[in-house]
């Protein structure tokens, strides 16, 4: 199993969805780039053309779909790694440092040299209904 699977044979449904997204996203991208109205109109026309072609003959749009997917794949990899790094640094690392400063040891990983055994007796269930309780 590969880290990322590349869809070399998109289904007609996926290609129609891609055409619909082009119809919406191309004019939006032109507007976000602060383009003039003529550029926005041309992008809207290109989106409409891609959408119509994807609904009439989806296989014609497949090379465009695959090409854009191959262009955006490395960008997605980098952004995904950066997002995971930021989540780790802003959420998990401060919590870990806080627990380390408070000397929290919920998993009882620290060795206690005074202890003769680490055995803990298992608590017996109070009733059969407690088997299904998740807390």
PDB file of N, CA and C in Angstrom, residues 3-89:
ATOM      1  N   UNK A   3       1.863   5.330   0.175  1.00  0.00           N
ATOM      2  CA  UNK A   3       1.517   6.434   1.054  1.00  0.00           C
ATOM      3  C   UNK A   3       0.369   7.235   0.460  1.00  0.00           C
ATOM      4  N   UNK A   4       0.450   7.514  -0.813  1.00  0.00           N
ATOM      5  CA  UNK A   4      -0.616   8.218  -1.517  1.00  0.00           C
ATOM      6  C   UNK A   4      -1.007   7.432  -2.753  1.00  0.00           C
ATOM      7  N   UNK A   5      -2.267   7.304  -2.942  1.00  0.00           N
ATOM      8  CA  UNK A   5      -2.777   6.614  -4.122  1.00  0.00           C
ATOM      9  C   UNK A   5      -3.140   7.655  -5.179  1.00  0.00           C
ATOM     10  N   UNK A   6      -2.608   7.498  -6.385  1.00  0.00           N
ATOM     11  CA  UNK A   6      -2.927   8.398  -7.485  1.00  0.00           C
ATOM     12  C   UNK A   6      -4.026   7.747  -8.318  1.00  0.00           C
ATOM     13  N   UNK A   7      -5.087   8.487  -8.534  1.00  0.00           N
ATOM     14  CA  UNK A   7      -6.228   7.977  -9.286  1.00  0.00           C
ATOM     15  C   UNK A   7      -5.982   8.228 -10.775  1.00  0.00           C
ATOM     16  N   UNK A   8      -5.430   7.234 -11.446  1.00  0.00           N
ATOM     17  CA  UNK A   8      -5.115   7.379 -12.861  1.00  0.00           C
ATOM     18  C   UNK A   8      -6.346   7.192 -13.745  1.00  0.00           C
ATOM     19  N   UNK A   9      -7.384   6.591 -13.212  1.00  0.00           N
ATOM     20  CA  UNK A   9      -8.607   6.357 -14.003  1.00  0.00           C
ATOM     21  C   UNK A   9      -9.808   6.877 -13.223  1.00  0.00           C
ATOM     22  N   UNK A  10     -10.033   8.208 -13.243  1.00  0.00           N
ATOM     23  CA  UNK A  10     -11.182   8.743 -12.513  1.00  0.00           C
ATOM     24  C   UNK A  10     -12.495   8.313 -13.158  1.00  0.00           C
ATOM     25  N   UNK A  11     -13.498   8.152 -12.304  1.00  0.00           N
ATOM     26  CA  UNK A  11     -14.803   7.737 -12.807  1.00  0.00           C
ATOM     27  C   UNK A  11     -15.491   8.932 -13.474  1.00  0.00           C
ATOM     28  N   UNK A  12     -16.476   8.667 -14.335  1.00  0.00           N
ATOM     29  CA  UNK A  12     -17.215   9.778 -14.940  1.00  0.00           C
ATOM     30  C   UNK A  12     -17.872  10.687 -13.897  1.00  0.00           C
ATOM     31  N   UNK A  13     -18.306  10.107 -12.803  1.00  0.00           N
ATOM     32  CA  UNK A  13     -18.907  10.928 -11.746  1.00  0.00           C
ATOM     33  C   UNK A  13     -17.890  11.906 -11.163  1.00  0.00           C
ATOM     34  N   UNK A  14     -16.666  11.423 -10.911  1.00  0.00           N
ATOM     35  CA  UNK A  14     -15.630  12.305 -10.401  1.00  0.00           C
ATOM     36  C   UNK A  14     -15.295  13.412 -11.394  1.00  0.00           C
ATOM     37  N   UNK A  15     -15.276  13.080 -12.666  1.00  0.00           N
ATOM     38  CA  UNK A  15     -14.975  14.088 -13.681  1.00  0.00           C
ATOM     39  C   UNK A  15     -16.093  15.118 -13.795  1.00  0.00           C
ATOM     40  N   UNK A  16     -17.349  14.694 -13.638  1.00  0.00           N
ATOM     41  CA  UNK A  16     -18.458  15.663 -13.636  1.00  0.00           C
ATOM     42  C   UNK A  16     -18.378  16.568 -12.412  1.00  0.00           C
ATOM     43  N   UNK A  17     -18.018  15.993 -11.265  1.00  0.00           N
ATOM     44  CA  UNK A  17     -17.838  16.817 -10.069  1.00  0.00           C
ATOM     45  C   UNK A  17     -16.701  17.818 -10.271  1.00  0.00           C
ATOM     46  N   UNK A  18     -15.636  17.380 -10.908  1.00  0.00           N
ATOM     47  CA  UNK A  18     -14.518  18.269 -11.207  1.00  0.00           C
ATOM     48  C   UNK A  18     -14.980  19.411 -12.115  1.00  0.00           C
ATOM     49  N   UNK A  19     -15.789  19.104 -13.110  1.00  0.00           N
ATOM     50  CA  UNK A  19     -16.305  20.150 -13.993  1.00  0.00           C
ATOM     51  C   UNK A  19     -17.178  21.144 -13.244  1.00  0.00           C
ATOM     52  N   UNK A  20     -18.019  20.644 -12.347  1.00  0.00           N
ATOM     53  CA  UNK A  20     -18.855  21.550 -11.541  1.00  0.00           C
ATOM     54  C   UNK A  20     -18.021  22.441 -10.641  1.00  0.00           C
ATOM     55  N   UNK A  21     -16.953  21.887 -10.082  1.00  0.00           N
ATOM     56  CA  UNK A  21     -16.075  22.696  -9.236  1.00  0.00           C
ATOM     57  C   UNK A  21     -15.325  23.741 -10.060  1.00  0.00           C
ATOM     58  N   UNK A  22     -14.947  23.398 -11.286  1.00  0.00           N
ATOM     59  CA  UNK A  22     -14.294  24.380 -12.160  1.00  0.00           C
ATOM     60  C   UNK A  22     -15.234  25.534 -12.460  1.00  0.00           C
ATOM     61  N   UNK A  23     -16.504  25.222 -12.657  1.00  0.00           N
ATOM     62  CA  UNK A  23     -17.501  26.263 -12.923  1.00  0.00           C
ATOM     63  C   UNK A  23     -17.577  27.249 -11.767  1.00  0.00           C
ATOM     64  N   UNK A  24     -17.437  26.769 -10.535  1.00  0.00           N
ATOM     65  CA  UNK A  24     -17.510  27.649  -9.367  1.00  0.00           C
ATOM     66  C   UNK A  24     -16.168  28.275  -9.009  1.00  0.00           C
ATOM     67  N   UNK A  25     -15.104  27.490  -9.087  1.00  0.00           N
ATOM     68  CA  UNK A  25     -13.828  27.933  -8.534  1.00  0.00           C
ATOM     69  C   UNK A  25     -13.011  28.823  -9.467  1.00  0.00           C
ATOM     70  N   UNK A  26     -13.088  28.627 -10.753  1.00  0.00           N
ATOM     71  CA  UNK A  26     -12.280  29.459 -11.646  1.00  0.00           C
ATOM     72  C   UNK A  26     -12.650  30.940 -11.557  1.00  0.00           C
ATOM     73  N   UNK A  27     -13.936  31.320 -11.619  1.00  0.00           N
ATOM     74  CA  UNK A  27     -14.241  32.749 -11.438  1.00  0.00           C
ATOM     75  C   UNK A  27     -13.893  33.252 -10.035  1.00  0.00           C
ATOM     76  N   UNK A  28     -14.061  32.387  -9.037  1.00  0.00           N
ATOM     77  CA  UNK A  28     -13.723  32.784  -7.674  1.00  0.00           C
ATOM     78  C   UNK A  28     -12.223  33.049  -7.535  1.00  0.00           C
ATOM     79  N   UNK A  29     -11.405  32.188  -8.125  1.00  0.00           N
ATOM     80  CA  UNK A  29      -9.960  32.407  -8.085  1.00  0.00           C
ATOM     81  C   UNK A  29      -9.572  33.693  -8.798  1.00  0.00           C
ATOM     82  N   UNK A  30     -10.182  33.968  -9.935  1.00  0.00           N
ATOM     83  CA  UNK A  30      -9.890  35.215 -10.649  1.00  0.00           C
ATOM     84  C   UNK A  30     -10.303  36.417  -9.804  1.00  0.00           C
ATOM     85  N   UNK A  31     -11.415  36.309  -9.126  1.00  0.00           N
ATOM     86  CA  UNK A  31     -11.857  37.414  -8.272  1.00  0.00           C
ATOM     87  C   UNK A  31     -10.923  37.594  -7.076  1.00  0.00           C
ATOM     88  N   UNK A  32     -10.464  36.487  -6.478  1.00  0.00           N
ATOM     89  CA  UNK A  32      -9.537  36.570  -5.349  1.00  0.00           C
ATOM     90  C   UNK A  32      -8.191  37.159  -5.750  1.00  0.00           C
ATOM     91  N   UNK A  33      -7.780  36.937  -6.997  1.00  0.00           N
ATOM     92  CA  UNK A  33      -6.534  37.515  -7.474  1.00  0.00           C
ATOM     93  C   UNK A  33      -6.706  38.978  -7.852  1.00  0.00           C
ATOM     94  N   UNK A  34      -7.883  39.534  -7.585  1.00  0.00           N
ATOM     95  CA  UNK A  34      -8.208  40.933  -7.886  1.00  0.00           C
ATOM     96  C   UNK A  34      -8.053  41.239  -9.366  1.00  0.00           C
ATOM     97  N   UNK A  35      -8.486  40.338 -10.188  1.00  0.00           N
ATOM     98  CA  UNK A  35      -8.410  40.531 -11.628  1.00  0.00           C
ATOM     99  C   UNK A  35      -9.531  41.460 -12.085  1.00  0.00           C
ATOM    100  N   UNK A  36      -9.371  41.959 -13.286  1.00  0.00           N
ATOM    101  CA  UNK A  36     -10.407  42.827 -13.837  1.00  0.00           C
ATOM    102  C   UNK A  36     -11.630  42.000 -14.208  1.00  0.00           C
ATOM    103  N   UNK A  37     -12.699  42.693 -14.519  1.00  0.00           N
ATOM    104  CA  UNK A  37     -13.943  41.991 -14.857  1.00  0.00           C
ATOM    105  C   UNK A  37     -13.802  41.159 -16.124  1.00  0.00           C
ATOM    106  N   UNK A  38     -12.991  41.607 -17.061  1.00  0.00           N
ATOM    107  CA  UNK A  38     -12.825  40.812 -18.287  1.00  0.00           C
ATOM    108  C   UNK A  38     -12.096  39.497 -17.986  1.00  0.00           C
ATOM    109  N   UNK A  39     -11.096  39.552 -17.108  1.00  0.00           N
ATOM    110  CA  UNK A  39     -10.384  38.323 -16.744  1.00  0.00           C
ATOM    111  C   UNK A  39     -11.321  37.379 -15.992  1.00  0.00           C
ATOM    112  N   UNK A  40     -12.131  37.926 -15.086  1.00  0.00           N
ATOM    113  CA  UNK A  40     -13.103  37.105 -14.361  1.00  0.00           C
ATOM    114  C   UNK A  40     -14.082  36.476 -15.338  1.00  0.00           C
ATOM    115  N   UNK A  41     -14.509  37.247 -16.335  1.00  0.00           N
ATOM    116  CA  UNK A  41     -15.443  36.711 -17.334  1.00  0.00           C
ATOM    117  C   UNK A  41     -14.796  35.587 -18.132  1.00  0.00           C
ATOM    118  N   UNK A  42     -13.526  35.734 -18.524  1.00  0.00           N
ATOM    119  CA  UNK A  42     -12.837  34.684 -19.257  1.00  0.00           C
ATOM    120  C   UNK A  42     -12.674  33.420 -18.409  1.00  0.00           C
ATOM    121  N   UNK A  43     -12.347  33.605 -17.133  1.00  0.00           N
ATOM    122  CA  UNK A  43     -12.237  32.453 -16.246  1.00  0.00           C
ATOM    123  C   UNK A  43     -13.601  31.784 -16.076  1.00  0.00           C
ATOM    124  N   UNK A  44     -14.660  32.569 -15.980  1.00  0.00           N
ATOM    125  CA  UNK A  44     -16.000  31.997 -15.874  1.00  0.00           C
ATOM    126  C   UNK A  44     -16.359  31.228 -17.140  1.00  0.00           C
ATOM    127  N   UNK A  45     -15.981  31.775 -18.294  1.00  0.00           N
ATOM    128  CA  UNK A  45     -16.233  31.090 -19.560  1.00  0.00           C
ATOM    129  C   UNK A  45     -15.460  29.775 -19.616  1.00  0.00           C
ATOM    130  N   UNK A  46     -14.187  29.791 -19.162  1.00  0.00           N
ATOM    131  CA  UNK A  46     -13.389  28.559 -19.162  1.00  0.00           C
ATOM    132  C   UNK A  46     -14.004  27.534 -18.208  1.00  0.00           C
ATOM    133  N   UNK A  47     -14.462  27.987 -17.042  1.00  0.00           N
ATOM    134  CA  UNK A  47     -15.118  27.076 -16.107  1.00  0.00           C
ATOM    135  C   UNK A  47     -16.393  26.491 -16.683  1.00  0.00           C
ATOM    136  N   UNK A  48     -17.177  27.332 -17.367  1.00  0.00           N
ATOM    137  CA  UNK A  48     -18.411  26.862 -18.003  1.00  0.00           C
ATOM    138  C   UNK A  48     -18.090  25.853 -19.098  1.00  0.00           C
ATOM    139  N   UNK A  49     -17.054  26.127 -19.877  1.00  0.00           N
ATOM    140  CA  UNK A  49     -16.665  25.209 -20.946  1.00  0.00           C
ATOM    141  C   UNK A  49     -16.226  23.856 -20.378  1.00  0.00           C
ATOM    142  N   UNK A  50     -15.424  23.873 -19.332  1.00  0.00           N
ATOM    143  CA  UNK A  50     -14.977  22.624 -18.711  1.00  0.00           C
ATOM    144  C   UNK A  50     -16.167  21.872 -18.114  1.00  0.00           C
ATOM    145  N   UNK A  51     -17.099  22.609 -17.491  1.00  0.00           N
ATOM    146  CA  UNK A  51     -18.271  21.966 -16.888  1.00  0.00           C
ATOM    147  C   UNK A  51     -19.147  21.314 -17.945  1.00  0.00           C
ATOM    148  N   UNK A  52     -19.384  22.005 -19.051  1.00  0.00           N
ATOM    149  CA  UNK A  52     -20.233  21.448 -20.111  1.00  0.00           C
ATOM    150  C   UNK A  52     -19.573  20.212 -20.723  1.00  0.00           C
ATOM    151  N   UNK A  53     -18.275  20.310 -21.003  1.00  0.00           N
ATOM    152  CA  UNK A  53     -17.573  19.170 -21.595  1.00  0.00           C
ATOM    153  C   UNK A  53     -17.563  17.990 -20.625  1.00  0.00           C
ATOM    154  N   UNK A  54     -17.394  18.269 -19.331  1.00  0.00           N
ATOM    155  CA  UNK A  54     -17.369  17.166 -18.368  1.00  0.00           C
ATOM    156  C   UNK A  54     -18.734  16.503 -18.225  1.00  0.00           C
ATOM    157  N   UNK A  55     -19.803  17.216 -18.490  1.00  0.00           N
ATOM    158  CA  UNK A  55     -21.132  16.604 -18.425  1.00  0.00           C
ATOM    159  C   UNK A  55     -21.461  15.851 -19.707  1.00  0.00           C
ATOM    160  N   UNK A  56     -20.991  16.361 -20.845  1.00  0.00           N
ATOM    161  CA  UNK A  56     -21.302  15.716 -22.120  1.00  0.00           C
ATOM    162  C   UNK A  56     -20.379  14.523 -22.372  1.00  0.00           C
ATOM    163  N   UNK A  57     -19.073  14.745 -22.246  1.00  0.00           N
ATOM    164  CA  UNK A  57     -18.082  13.685 -22.498  1.00  0.00           C
ATOM    165  C   UNK A  57     -17.009  13.759 -21.417  1.00  0.00           C
ATOM    166  N   UNK A  58     -17.220  13.106 -20.283  1.00  0.00           N
ATOM    167  CA  UNK A  58     -16.303  13.252 -19.154  1.00  0.00           C
ATOM    168  C   UNK A  58     -14.868  12.804 -19.434  1.00  0.00           C
ATOM    169  N   UNK A  59     -14.668  11.832 -20.309  1.00  0.00           N
ATOM    170  CA  UNK A  59     -13.323  11.312 -20.558  1.00  0.00           C
ATOM    171  C   UNK A  59     -12.411  12.351 -21.219  1.00  0.00           C
ATOM    172  N   UNK A  60     -12.985  13.364 -21.861  1.00  0.00           N
ATOM    173  CA  UNK A  60     -12.172  14.413 -22.484  1.00  0.00           C
ATOM    174  C   UNK A  60     -11.487  15.260 -21.413  1.00  0.00           C
ATOM    175  N   UNK A  61     -12.123  15.405 -20.253  1.00  0.00           N
ATOM    176  CA  UNK A  61     -11.600  16.238 -19.179  1.00  0.00           C
ATOM    177  C   UNK A  61     -10.597  15.465 -18.307  1.00  0.00           C
ATOM    178  N   UNK A  62     -10.494  14.162 -18.501  1.00  0.00           N
ATOM    179  CA  UNK A  62      -9.624  13.331 -17.658  1.00  0.00           C
ATOM    180  C   UNK A  62      -8.165  13.784 -17.666  1.00  0.00           C
ATOM    181  N   UNK A  63      -7.543  14.116 -18.819  1.00  0.00           N
ATOM    182  CA  UNK A  63      -6.139  14.562 -18.760  1.00  0.00           C
ATOM    183  C   UNK A  63      -5.958  15.849 -17.947  1.00  0.00           C
ATOM    184  N   UNK A  64      -6.904  16.773 -18.024  1.00  0.00           N
ATOM    185  CA  UNK A  64      -6.831  17.995 -17.234  1.00  0.00           C
ATOM    186  C   UNK A  64      -6.933  17.667 -15.744  1.00  0.00           C
ATOM    187  N   UNK A  65      -7.852  16.782 -15.389  1.00  0.00           N
ATOM    188  CA  UNK A  65      -8.027  16.360 -14.002  1.00  0.00           C
ATOM    189  C   UNK A  65      -6.755  15.709 -13.460  1.00  0.00           C
ATOM    190  N   UNK A  66      -6.190  14.776 -14.217  1.00  0.00           N
ATOM    191  CA  UNK A  66      -4.990  14.069 -13.773  1.00  0.00           C
ATOM    192  C   UNK A  66      -3.804  15.025 -13.693  1.00  0.00           C
ATOM    193  N   UNK A  67      -3.677  15.926 -14.680  1.00  0.00           N
ATOM    194  CA  UNK A  67      -2.578  16.892 -14.659  1.00  0.00           C
ATOM    195  C   UNK A  67      -2.647  17.818 -13.454  1.00  0.00           C
ATOM    196  N   UNK A  68      -3.830  18.340 -13.164  1.00  0.00           N
ATOM    197  CA  UNK A  68      -3.974  19.211 -12.003  1.00  0.00           C
ATOM    198  C   UNK A  68      -3.764  18.444 -10.699  1.00  0.00           C
ATOM    199  N   UNK A  69      -4.172  17.183 -10.692  1.00  0.00           N
ATOM    200  CA  UNK A  69      -3.965  16.371  -9.502  1.00  0.00           C
ATOM    201  C   UNK A  69      -2.465  16.138  -9.268  1.00  0.00           C
ATOM    202  N   UNK A  70      -1.708  15.898 -10.328  1.00  0.00           N
ATOM    203  CA  UNK A  70      -0.264  15.687 -10.190  1.00  0.00           C
ATOM    204  C   UNK A  70       0.458  16.968  -9.790  1.00  0.00           C
ATOM    205  N   UNK A  71      -0.050  18.119 -10.223  1.00  0.00           N
ATOM    206  CA  UNK A  71       0.556  19.395  -9.839  1.00  0.00           C
ATOM    207  C   UNK A  71       0.285  19.696  -8.368  1.00  0.00           C
ATOM    208  N   UNK A  72      -0.921  19.423  -7.918  1.00  0.00           N
ATOM    209  CA  UNK A  72      -1.289  19.786  -6.547  1.00  0.00           C
ATOM    210  C   UNK A  72      -0.896  18.740  -5.510  1.00  0.00           C
ATOM    211  N   UNK A  73      -0.526  17.541  -5.928  1.00  0.00           N
ATOM    212  CA  UNK A  73      -0.145  16.494  -4.978  1.00  0.00           C
ATOM    213  C   UNK A  73       1.040  16.885  -4.094  1.00  0.00           C
ATOM    214  N   UNK A  74       2.148  17.404  -4.646  1.00  0.00           N
ATOM    215  CA  UNK A  74       3.253  17.809  -3.768  1.00  0.00           C
ATOM    216  C   UNK A  74       2.873  18.966  -2.837  1.00  0.00           C
ATOM    217  N   UNK A  75       2.048  19.865  -3.315  1.00  0.00           N
ATOM    218  CA  UNK A  75       1.598  20.971  -2.468  1.00  0.00           C
ATOM    219  C   UNK A  75       0.807  20.426  -1.287  1.00  0.00           C
ATOM    220  N   UNK A  76      -0.066  19.462  -1.543  1.00  0.00           N
ATOM    221  CA  UNK A  76      -0.851  18.853  -0.477  1.00  0.00           C
ATOM    222  C   UNK A  76       0.016  18.116   0.534  1.00  0.00           C
ATOM    223  N   UNK A  77       1.058  17.459   0.062  1.00  0.00           N
ATOM    224  CA  UNK A  77       1.968  16.768   0.976  1.00  0.00           C
ATOM    225  C   UNK A  77       2.656  17.750   1.912  1.00  0.00           C
ATOM    226  N   UNK A  78       3.160  18.845   1.364  1.00  0.00           N
ATOM    227  CA  UNK A  78       3.873  19.826   2.180  1.00  0.00           C
ATOM    228  C   UNK A  78       2.922  20.504   3.163  1.00  0.00           C
ATOM    229  N   UNK A  79       1.750  20.909   2.695  1.00  0.00           N
ATOM    230  CA  UNK A  79       0.787  21.582   3.565  1.00  0.00           C
ATOM    231  C   UNK A  79       0.313  20.629   4.666  1.00  0.00           C
ATOM    232  N   UNK A  80       0.104  19.357   4.335  1.00  0.00           N
ATOM    233  CA  UNK A  80      -0.307  18.384   5.341  1.00  0.00           C
ATOM    234  C   UNK A  80       0.742  18.206   6.424  1.00  0.00           C
ATOM    235  N   UNK A  81       2.012  18.126   6.019  1.00  0.00           N
ATOM    236  CA  UNK A  81       3.086  17.990   6.997  1.00  0.00           C
ATOM    237  C   UNK A  81       3.191  19.243   7.866  1.00  0.00           C
ATOM    238  N   UNK A  82       3.062  20.413   7.260  1.00  0.00           N
ATOM    239  CA  UNK A  82       3.111  21.656   8.038  1.00  0.00           C
ATOM    240  C   UNK A  82       1.947  21.745   9.019  1.00  0.00           C
ATOM    241  N   UNK A  83       0.769  21.320   8.588  1.00  0.00           N
ATOM    242  CA  UNK A  83      -0.389  21.352   9.484  1.00  0.00           C
ATOM    243  C   UNK A  83      -0.175  20.417  10.670  1.00  0.00           C
ATOM    244  N   UNK A  84       0.334  19.213  10.416  1.00  0.00           N
ATOM    245  CA  UNK A  84       0.591  18.285  11.516  1.00  0.00           C
ATOM    246  C   UNK A  84       1.664  18.819  12.458  1.00  0.00           C
ATOM    247  N   UNK A  85       2.691  19.460  11.918  1.00  0.00           N
ATOM    248  CA  UNK A  85       3.744  20.051  12.735  1.00  0.00           C
ATOM    249  C   UNK A  85       3.176  21.163  13.615  1.00  0.00           C
ATOM    250  N   UNK A  86       2.345  22.027  13.031  1.00  0.00           N
ATOM    251  CA  UNK A  86       1.755  23.125  13.808  1.00  0.00           C
ATOM    252  C   UNK A  86       0.822  22.603  14.892  1.00  0.00           C
ATOM    253  N   UNK A  87       0.035  21.588  14.586  1.00  0.00           N
ATOM    254  CA  UNK A  87      -0.847  21.007  15.599  1.00  0.00           C
ATOM    255  C   UNK A  87      -0.028  20.411  16.736  1.00  0.00           C
ATOM    256  N   UNK A  88       1.039  19.712  16.388  1.00  0.00           N
ATOM    257  CA  UNK A  88       1.881  19.120  17.424  1.00  0.00           C
ATOM    258  C   UNK A  88       2.501  20.211  18.298  1.00  0.00           C
ATOM    259  N   UNK A  89       3.053  21.238  17.657  1.00  0.00           N
ATOM    260  CA  UNK A  89       3.758  22.277  18.412  1.00  0.00           C
ATOM    261  C   UNK A  89       2.824  23.162  19.234  1.00  0.00           C
TER     262      UNK A  89
END
